[in-house]
PDB file of C-alpha atoms in Angstrom:
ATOM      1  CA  UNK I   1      88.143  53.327 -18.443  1.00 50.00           C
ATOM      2  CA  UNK I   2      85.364  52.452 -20.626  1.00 60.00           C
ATOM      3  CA  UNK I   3      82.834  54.549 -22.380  1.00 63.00           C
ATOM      4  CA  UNK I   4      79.611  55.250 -21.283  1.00 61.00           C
ATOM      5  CA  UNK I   5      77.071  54.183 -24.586  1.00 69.00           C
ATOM      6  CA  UNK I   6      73.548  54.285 -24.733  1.00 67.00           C
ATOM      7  CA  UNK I   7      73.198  50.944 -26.651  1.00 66.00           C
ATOM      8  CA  UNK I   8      75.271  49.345 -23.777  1.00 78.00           C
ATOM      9  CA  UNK I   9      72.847  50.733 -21.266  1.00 88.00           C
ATOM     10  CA  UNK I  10      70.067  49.423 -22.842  1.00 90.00           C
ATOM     11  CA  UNK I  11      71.513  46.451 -23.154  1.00 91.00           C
ATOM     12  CA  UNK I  12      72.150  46.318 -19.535  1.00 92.00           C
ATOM     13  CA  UNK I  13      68.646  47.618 -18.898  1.00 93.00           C
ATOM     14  CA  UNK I  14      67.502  44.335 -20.628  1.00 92.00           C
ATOM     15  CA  UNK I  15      69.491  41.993 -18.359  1.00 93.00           C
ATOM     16  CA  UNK I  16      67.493  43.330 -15.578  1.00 93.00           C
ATOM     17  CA  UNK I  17      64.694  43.204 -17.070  1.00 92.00           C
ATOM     18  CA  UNK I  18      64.914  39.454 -17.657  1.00 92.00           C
ATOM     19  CA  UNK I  19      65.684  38.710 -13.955  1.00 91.00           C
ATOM     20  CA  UNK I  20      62.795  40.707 -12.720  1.00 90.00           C
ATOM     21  CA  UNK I  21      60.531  39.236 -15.584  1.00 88.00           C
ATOM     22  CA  UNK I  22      62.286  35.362 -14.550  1.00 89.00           C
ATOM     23  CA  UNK I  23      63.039  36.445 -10.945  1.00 88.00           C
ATOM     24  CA  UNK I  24      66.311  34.710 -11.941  1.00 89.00           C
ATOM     25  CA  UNK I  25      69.844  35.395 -12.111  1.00 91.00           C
ATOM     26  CA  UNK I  26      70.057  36.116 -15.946  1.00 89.00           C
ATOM     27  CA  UNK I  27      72.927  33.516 -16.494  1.00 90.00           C
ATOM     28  CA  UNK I  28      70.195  30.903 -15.581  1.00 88.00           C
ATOM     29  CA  UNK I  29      67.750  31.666 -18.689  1.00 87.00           C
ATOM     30  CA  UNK I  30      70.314  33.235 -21.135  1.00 88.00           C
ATOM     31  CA  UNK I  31      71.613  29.823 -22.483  1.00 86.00           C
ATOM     32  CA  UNK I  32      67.629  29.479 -23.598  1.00 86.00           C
ATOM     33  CA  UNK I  33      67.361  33.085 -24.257  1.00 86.00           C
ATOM     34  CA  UNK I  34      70.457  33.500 -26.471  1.00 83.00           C
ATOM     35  CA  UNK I  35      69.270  32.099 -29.892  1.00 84.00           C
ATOM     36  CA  UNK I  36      66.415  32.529 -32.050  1.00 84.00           C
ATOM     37  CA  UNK I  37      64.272  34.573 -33.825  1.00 86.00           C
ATOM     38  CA  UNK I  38      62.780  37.457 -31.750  1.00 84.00           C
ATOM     39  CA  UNK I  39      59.240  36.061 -31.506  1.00 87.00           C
ATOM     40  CA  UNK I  40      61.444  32.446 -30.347  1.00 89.00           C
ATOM     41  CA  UNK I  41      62.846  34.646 -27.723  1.00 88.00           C
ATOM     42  CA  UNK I  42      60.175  36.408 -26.803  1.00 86.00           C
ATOM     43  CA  UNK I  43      57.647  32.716 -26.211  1.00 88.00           C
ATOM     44  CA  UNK I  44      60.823  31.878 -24.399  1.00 88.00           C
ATOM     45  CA  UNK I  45      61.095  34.896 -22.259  1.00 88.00           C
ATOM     46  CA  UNK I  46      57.004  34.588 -21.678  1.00 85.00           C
ATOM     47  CA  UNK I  47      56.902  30.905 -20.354  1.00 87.00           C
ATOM     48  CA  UNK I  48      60.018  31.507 -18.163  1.00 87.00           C
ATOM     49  CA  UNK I  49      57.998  34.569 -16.833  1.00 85.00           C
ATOM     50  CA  UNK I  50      57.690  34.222 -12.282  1.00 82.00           C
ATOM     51  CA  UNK I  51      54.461  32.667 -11.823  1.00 74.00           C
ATOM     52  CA  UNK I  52      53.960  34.660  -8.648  1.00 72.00           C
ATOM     53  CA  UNK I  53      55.036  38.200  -9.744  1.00 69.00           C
ATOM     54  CA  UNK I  54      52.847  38.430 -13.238  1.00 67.00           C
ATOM     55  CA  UNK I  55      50.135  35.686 -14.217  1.00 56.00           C
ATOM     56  CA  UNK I  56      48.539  35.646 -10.777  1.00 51.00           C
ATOM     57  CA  UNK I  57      47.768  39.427 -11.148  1.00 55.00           C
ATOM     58  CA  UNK I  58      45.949  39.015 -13.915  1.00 54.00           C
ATOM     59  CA  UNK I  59      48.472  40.972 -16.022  1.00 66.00           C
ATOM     60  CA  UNK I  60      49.572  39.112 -18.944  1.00 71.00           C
ATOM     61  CA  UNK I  61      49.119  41.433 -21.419  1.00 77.00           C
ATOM     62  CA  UNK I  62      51.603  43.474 -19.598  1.00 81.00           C
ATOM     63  CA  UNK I  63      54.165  40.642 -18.920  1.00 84.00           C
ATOM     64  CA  UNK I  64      54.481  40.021 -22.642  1.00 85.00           C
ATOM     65  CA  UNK I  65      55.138  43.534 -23.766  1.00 87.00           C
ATOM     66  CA  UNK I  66      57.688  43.521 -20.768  1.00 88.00           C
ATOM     67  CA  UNK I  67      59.545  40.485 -21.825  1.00 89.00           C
ATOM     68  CA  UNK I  68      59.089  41.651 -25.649  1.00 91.00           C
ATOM     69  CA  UNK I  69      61.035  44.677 -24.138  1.00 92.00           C
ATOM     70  CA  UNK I  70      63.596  43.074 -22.396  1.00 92.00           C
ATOM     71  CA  UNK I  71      64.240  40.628 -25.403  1.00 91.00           C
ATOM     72  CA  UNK I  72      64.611  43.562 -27.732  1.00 92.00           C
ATOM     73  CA  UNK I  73      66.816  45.432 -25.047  1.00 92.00           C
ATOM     74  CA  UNK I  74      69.311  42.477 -25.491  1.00 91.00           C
ATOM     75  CA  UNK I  75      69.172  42.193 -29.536  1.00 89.00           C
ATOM     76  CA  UNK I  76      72.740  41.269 -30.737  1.00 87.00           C
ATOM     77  CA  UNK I  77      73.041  44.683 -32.387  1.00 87.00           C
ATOM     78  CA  UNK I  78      72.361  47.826 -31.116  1.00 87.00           C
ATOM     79  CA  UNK I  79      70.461  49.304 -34.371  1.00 89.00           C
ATOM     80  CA  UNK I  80      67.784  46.630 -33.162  1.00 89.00           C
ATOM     81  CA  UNK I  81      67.754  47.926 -29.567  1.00 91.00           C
ATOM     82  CA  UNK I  82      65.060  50.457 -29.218  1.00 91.00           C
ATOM     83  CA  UNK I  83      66.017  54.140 -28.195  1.00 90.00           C
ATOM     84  CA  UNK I  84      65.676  55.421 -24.524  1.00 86.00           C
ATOM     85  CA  UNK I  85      62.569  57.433 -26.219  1.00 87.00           C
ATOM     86  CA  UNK I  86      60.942  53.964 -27.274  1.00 89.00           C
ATOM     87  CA  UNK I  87      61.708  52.397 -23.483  1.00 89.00           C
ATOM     88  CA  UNK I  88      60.360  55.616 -21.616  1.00 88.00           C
ATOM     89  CA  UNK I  89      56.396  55.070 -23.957  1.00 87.00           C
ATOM     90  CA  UNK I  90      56.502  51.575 -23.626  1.00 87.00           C
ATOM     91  CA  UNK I  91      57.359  51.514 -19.743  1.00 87.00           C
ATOM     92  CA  UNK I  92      55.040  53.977 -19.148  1.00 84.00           C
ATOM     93  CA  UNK I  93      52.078  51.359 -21.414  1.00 83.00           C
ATOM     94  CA  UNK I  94      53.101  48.862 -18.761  1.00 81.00           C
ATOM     95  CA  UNK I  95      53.067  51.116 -15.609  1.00 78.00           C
ATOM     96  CA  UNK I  96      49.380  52.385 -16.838  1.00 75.00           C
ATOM     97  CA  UNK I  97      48.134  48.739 -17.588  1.00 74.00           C
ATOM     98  CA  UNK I  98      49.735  47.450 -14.357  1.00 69.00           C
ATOM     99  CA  UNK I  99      49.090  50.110 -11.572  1.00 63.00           C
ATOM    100  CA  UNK I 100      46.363  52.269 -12.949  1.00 60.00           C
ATOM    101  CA  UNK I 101      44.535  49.582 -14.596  1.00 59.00           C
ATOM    102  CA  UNK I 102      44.340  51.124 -17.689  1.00 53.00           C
ATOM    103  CA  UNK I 103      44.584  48.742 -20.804  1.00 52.00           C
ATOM    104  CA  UNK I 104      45.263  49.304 -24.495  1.00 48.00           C
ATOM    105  CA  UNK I 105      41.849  49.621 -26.126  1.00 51.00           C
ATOM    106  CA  UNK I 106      40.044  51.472 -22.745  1.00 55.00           C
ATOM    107  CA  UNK I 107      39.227  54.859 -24.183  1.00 57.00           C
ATOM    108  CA  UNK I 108      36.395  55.995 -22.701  1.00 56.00           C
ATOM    109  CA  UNK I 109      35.694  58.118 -19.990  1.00 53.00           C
ATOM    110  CA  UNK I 110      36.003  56.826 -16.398  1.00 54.00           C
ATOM    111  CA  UNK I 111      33.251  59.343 -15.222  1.00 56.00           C
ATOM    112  CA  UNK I 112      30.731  58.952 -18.589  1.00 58.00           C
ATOM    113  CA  UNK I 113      31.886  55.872 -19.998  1.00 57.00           C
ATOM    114  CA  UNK I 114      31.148  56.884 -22.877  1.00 59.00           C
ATOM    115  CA  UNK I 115      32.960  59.724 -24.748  1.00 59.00           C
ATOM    116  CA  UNK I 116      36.875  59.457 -24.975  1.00 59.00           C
ATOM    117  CA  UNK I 117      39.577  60.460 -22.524  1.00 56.00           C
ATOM    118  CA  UNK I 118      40.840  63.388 -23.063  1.00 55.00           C
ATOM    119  CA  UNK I 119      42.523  64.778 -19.444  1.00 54.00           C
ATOM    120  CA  UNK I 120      45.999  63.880 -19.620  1.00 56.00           C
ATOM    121  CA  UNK I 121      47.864  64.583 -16.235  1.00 54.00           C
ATOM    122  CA  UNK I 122      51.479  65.527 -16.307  1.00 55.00           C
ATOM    123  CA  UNK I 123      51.719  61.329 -15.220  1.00 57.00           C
ATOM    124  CA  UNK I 124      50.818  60.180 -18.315  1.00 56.00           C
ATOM    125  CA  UNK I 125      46.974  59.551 -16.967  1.00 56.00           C
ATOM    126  CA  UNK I 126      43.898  60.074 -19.252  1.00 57.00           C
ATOM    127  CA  UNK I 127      40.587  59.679 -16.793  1.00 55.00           C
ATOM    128  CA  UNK I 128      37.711  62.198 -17.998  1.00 57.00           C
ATOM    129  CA  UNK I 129      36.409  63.230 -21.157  1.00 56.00           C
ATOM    130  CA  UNK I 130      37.001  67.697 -21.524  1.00 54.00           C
TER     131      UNK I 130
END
């Protein structure tokens, strides 16, 4: 029986990130995926991104940290691989830009627009100035 590594995981983790970034198989886009500089990989990863499940929503910002993700998930070595820690902030970036419409940059408050958020909810949310 094999061991159970973290690096492996992520690595794993990766590969489905790619087919839910592609919405295909990952065999089908590796052979284009497998070489290259990161950045290379990541353009790569971008333009071979499902039409219908990210640009159409208006998300690309997201889609590009999700494939940058996914590429570094699948680095040759696992010192390049980022840690479960590193996944769980950046996941949680996307989910917030994706689903509560939240982008990098929006600070201020929801209910003054003007001073920053500061009510973080046990989520991950920050809505209202304190």
């Amino acid at each position: 029986p094999g061991r159970l590594e973290v690096a492996g995981d992520v690595f794993s983790l990766g590969v489905v990130m790619l087919e839910l970034l592609t919405g295909k198989h990952v065999e089908e886009v590796w052979l284009s995926l497998e070489h290259g500089t990161t950045e290379e990989r990541l353009d790569t990863a971008a333009s071979l991104a499902d039409e219908g499940a990210w640009r159409q929503s208006g998300t690309s910002g997201a889609m590009r940290t999700f494939a940058w993700l996914a590429i570094t998930c699948t680095s040759d070595t696992s010192a390049q691989r980022p840690t479960a820690a590193a996944l769980t902030e950046t996941l949680q970036r996307i989910h917030l830009e994706i689903v509560a419409g939240y982008a990098a940059g929006e600070e201020e408050c929801v209910v003054c627009l003007n001073a920053r958020r500061a009510v973080r909810f046990g989520c991950g949310h920050l809505v209202a100035c304190a």
